[in-house]
Amino acid sequence: MDEMKRRTTLAILVNNKAGVLMRVVGLFARRGYNIDSLSVSETERPDISRITIVVTCDSIIIEQIKRQVEKLYDVKRVFEMTSSGSVQRELVLIKVRADEDTRSHIVEIGDIFKAKIIDVTPETVTMQLTGTSEKLDSFFALIKQYGIVELVRTGTTALERGSRALSEIEFEN
């Protein structure tokens, strides 16, 4: 029986050097693994970057990915971020078509989702939202009737719950 595919978030700690991101992403491309979301930035340690990748596949493939990525030069550690053991968020900027008849409805929907209005023109309202992918998808479902002019998402970022920082864990490399 085939196992169900699931969305999995991986936090990958790497040396903060040129070309490391391309090696990690290249591994995914060569193996035919699709990346649903990608976020990367320097951590609290300037010599370490954190790559957050979201993929949808079964647990056997996830284990293969983790083993293959950990073998790459400049990769320190790979962590699977569970939904219960981590805080995961995404940032969205969205520009919605709005006129004087629809603007108040759009603002009300934004308020429900704790969106921040960052720009208004006579034809559009631009908002900033943060939240889980599910929350953002619910917002999009309600707002699309007004006409989404433009949309950009950062991709998922995640931190482990609790006081421990992943970069505090002893590195083997």
CSV table of C-alpha atoms in Angstrom, one decimal:
chain,number,residue,atom,x,y,z
A,1,MET,CA,0.0,0.0,0.0
A,2,ASP,CA,1.4,3.4,-0.9
A,3,GLU,CA,2.1,5.8,2.0
A,4,MET,CA,0.4,9.2,1.9
A,5,LYS,CA,2.4,12.1,0.8
A,6,ARG,CA,2.7,14.9,3.4
A,7,ARG,CA,4.2,18.4,3.6
A,8,THR,CA,7.5,18.3,5.4
A,9,THR,CA,9.6,21.3,6.5
A,10,LEU,CA,13.4,20.8,6.7
A,11,ALA,CA,15.7,23.2,8.4
A,12,ILE,CA,19.2,22.8,7.0
A,13,LEU,CA,22.2,24.5,8.7
A,14,VAL,CA,25.0,25.2,6.3
A,15,ASN,CA,28.3,27.1,6.2
A,16,ASN,CA,27.6,30.7,5.1
A,17,LYS,CA,29.5,30.5,1.8
A,18,ALA,CA,28.9,31.2,-1.8
A,19,GLY,CA,27.5,28.3,-3.8
A,20,VAL,CA,26.1,26.2,-0.9
A,21,LEU,CA,22.5,27.0,-1.7
A,22,MET,CA,23.0,26.0,-5.3
A,23,ARG,CA,24.5,22.6,-4.2
A,24,VAL,CA,21.5,21.9,-1.9
A,25,VAL,CA,18.9,23.0,-4.5
A,26,GLY,CA,20.8,21.2,-7.2
A,27,LEU,CA,20.5,17.9,-5.3
A,28,PHE,CA,16.7,18.3,-5.2
A,29,ALA,CA,16.6,19.0,-8.9
A,30,ARG,CA,18.9,16.1,-9.8
A,31,ARG,CA,16.8,13.7,-7.8
A,32,GLY,CA,13.5,15.0,-9.2
A,33,TYR,CA,12.2,16.3,-5.8
A,34,ASN,CA,10.0,19.3,-6.1
A,35,ILE,CA,10.5,22.2,-3.6
A,36,ASP,CA,7.2,23.7,-2.5
A,37,SER,CA,8.8,26.5,-0.5
A,38,LEU,CA,12.4,27.8,0.0
A,39,SER,CA,13.7,30.4,2.5
A,40,VAL,CA,17.3,31.1,3.3
A,41,SER,CA,19.2,33.6,5.5
A,42,GLU,CA,22.1,34.1,7.8
A,43,THR,CA,21.5,32.9,11.4
A,44,GLU,CA,22.4,34.5,14.7
A,45,ARG,CA,25.9,33.1,13.8
A,46,PRO,CA,27.3,35.0,10.8
A,47,ASP,CA,29.2,31.8,9.7
A,48,ILE,CA,26.0,29.7,9.5
A,49,SER,CA,23.1,30.1,7.2
A,50,ARG,CA,19.7,28.3,7.6
A,51,ILE,CA,17.9,27.0,4.6
A,52,THR,CA,14.2,26.1,5.2
A,53,ILE,CA,12.7,23.9,2.5
A,54,VAL,CA,9.2,22.5,2.3
A,55,VAL,CA,8.6,19.4,0.2
A,56,THR,CA,5.6,17.1,-0.3
A,57,CYS,CA,6.4,13.4,-0.3
A,58,ASP,CA,6.2,10.2,1.7
A,59,SER,CA,8.4,9.5,4.7
A,60,ILE,CA,10.7,7.1,2.8
A,61,ILE,CA,11.6,9.9,0.4
A,62,ILE,CA,12.0,12.4,3.3
A,63,GLU,CA,14.6,10.1,4.9
A,64,GLN,CA,16.4,9.7,1.6
A,65,ILE,CA,16.5,13.5,1.2
A,66,LYS,CA,17.8,14.1,4.7
A,67,ARG,CA,20.6,11.5,4.2
A,68,GLN,CA,21.6,12.9,0.8
A,69,VAL,CA,21.6,16.5,1.9
A,70,GLU,CA,23.6,15.7,5.1
A,71,LYS,CA,26.4,14.2,2.8
A,72,LEU,CA,26.8,17.5,1.0
A,73,TYR,CA,30.0,19.5,1.7
A,74,ASP,CA,29.2,22.6,3.9
A,75,VAL,CA,26.0,21.1,5.2
A,76,LYS,CA,26.2,21.0,9.0
A,77,ARG,CA,22.9,19.4,10.0
A,78,VAL,CA,19.4,18.7,8.7
A,79,PHE,CA,16.4,18.8,11.0
A,80,GLU,CA,12.8,17.8,10.3
A,81,MET,CA,10.5,20.5,11.7
A,82,THR,CA,7.2,18.9,12.9
A,83,SER,CA,4.1,21.0,13.1
A,84,SER,CA,3.7,20.3,16.8
A,85,GLY,CA,7.4,20.8,17.7
A,86,SER,CA,7.9,24.0,15.7
A,87,VAL,CA,6.5,27.4,14.9
A,88,GLN,CA,6.1,27.9,11.2
A,89,ARG,CA,5.1,31.1,9.4
A,90,GLU,CA,5.1,32.8,6.0
A,91,LEU,CA,4.9,36.4,5.0
A,92,VAL,CA,2.7,37.6,2.2
A,93,LEU,CA,2.3,40.9,0.4
A,94,ILE,CA,-0.9,41.1,-1.6
A,95,LYS,CA,-2.4,43.8,-3.8
A,96,VAL,CA,-6.1,43.6,-4.2
A,97,ARG,CA,-8.4,45.5,-6.7
A,98,ALA,CA,-10.5,47.9,-4.6
A,99,ASP,CA,-12.9,50.7,-5.4
A,100,GLU,CA,-15.0,52.9,-3.1
A,101,ASP,CA,-17.7,50.2,-3.0
A,102,THR,CA,-15.5,47.2,-2.1
A,103,ARG,CA,-12.7,48.8,-0.1
A,104,SER,CA,-14.4,48.6,3.3
A,105,HIS,CA,-15.2,44.9,2.7
A,106,ILE,CA,-11.6,44.2,1.8
A,107,VAL,CA,-10.3,46.0,4.9
A,108,GLU,CA,-12.8,44.1,7.1
A,109,ILE,CA,-11.5,40.7,5.7
A,110,GLY,CA,-7.9,42.0,6.3
A,111,ASP,CA,-8.8,42.9,9.9
A,112,ILE,CA,-10.2,39.4,10.6
A,113,PHE,CA,-6.8,37.9,9.4
A,114,LYS,CA,-4.7,40.6,11.2
A,115,ALA,CA,-3.4,42.0,7.9
A,116,LYS,CA,-1.6,45.3,7.9
A,117,ILE,CA,-2.5,47.8,5.1
A,118,ILE,CA,0.7,49.1,3.7
A,119,ASP,CA,-0.4,51.0,0.6
A,120,VAL,CA,-3.7,52.3,-0.8
A,121,THR,CA,-4.5,53.8,-4.2
A,122,PRO,CA,-7.9,54.7,-5.8
A,123,GLU,CA,-7.8,51.2,-7.5
A,124,THR,CA,-6.0,48.9,-5.0
A,125,VAL,CA,-5.3,48.0,-1.4
A,126,THR,CA,-1.9,46.4,-0.6
A,127,MET,CA,-1.7,44.3,2.6
A,128,GLN,CA,0.9,42.4,4.5
A,129,LEU,CA,0.0,39.2,6.3
A,130,THR,CA,1.9,36.6,8.3
A,131,GLY,CA,0.7,33.2,9.3
A,132,THR,CA,0.6,29.5,8.5
A,133,SER,CA,0.1,28.4,5.0
A,134,GLU,CA,-3.4,27.2,5.9
A,135,LYS,CA,-4.3,30.6,7.3
A,136,LEU,CA,-3.0,32.4,4.2
A,137,ASP,CA,-4.8,30.1,1.9
A,138,SER,CA,-8.1,30.8,3.8
A,139,PHE,CA,-7.5,34.5,3.4
A,140,PHE,CA,-6.9,34.1,-0.4
A,141,ALA,CA,-10.1,32.1,-0.8
A,142,LEU,CA,-12.1,35.0,0.7
A,143,ILE,CA,-10.3,37.8,-1.0
A,144,LYS,CA,-10.0,36.4,-4.6
A,145,GLN,CA,-13.5,37.5,-5.5
A,146,TYR,CA,-12.3,41.1,-5.4
A,147,GLY,CA,-9.4,40.4,-7.8
A,148,ILE,CA,-5.9,39.7,-6.8
A,149,VAL,CA,-3.7,42.1,-8.8
A,150,GLU,CA,-0.3,40.9,-7.4
A,151,LEU,CA,0.8,38.4,-4.8
A,152,VAL,CA,4.2,37.4,-3.4
A,153,ARG,CA,5.0,34.9,-0.6
A,154,THR,CA,8.3,34.5,1.2
A,155,GLY,CA,8.0,30.8,1.8
A,156,THR,CA,7.8,29.0,5.1
A,157,THR,CA,10.3,29.8,7.9
A,158,ALA,CA,10.3,27.8,11.1
A,159,LEU,CA,11.8,27.7,14.5
A,160,GLU,CA,11.8,24.8,17.0
A,161,ARG,CA,9.6,25.4,20.0
A,162,GLY,CA,11.3,25.8,23.4
A,163,SER,CA,14.5,27.4,24.4
A,164,ARG,CA,17.0,25.4,22.4
A,165,ALA,CA,18.5,26.9,19.3
A,166,LEU,CA,19.4,24.4,16.5
A,167,SER,CA,22.7,26.2,15.9
A,168,GLU,CA,23.7,25.4,19.5
A,169,ILE,CA,23.8,21.7,18.7
A,170,GLU,CA,27.3,20.4,18.3
A,171,PHE,CA,28.3,20.1,14.6
A,172,GLU,CA,30.0,17.0,13.4
A,173,ASN,CA,31.8,18.7,10.5
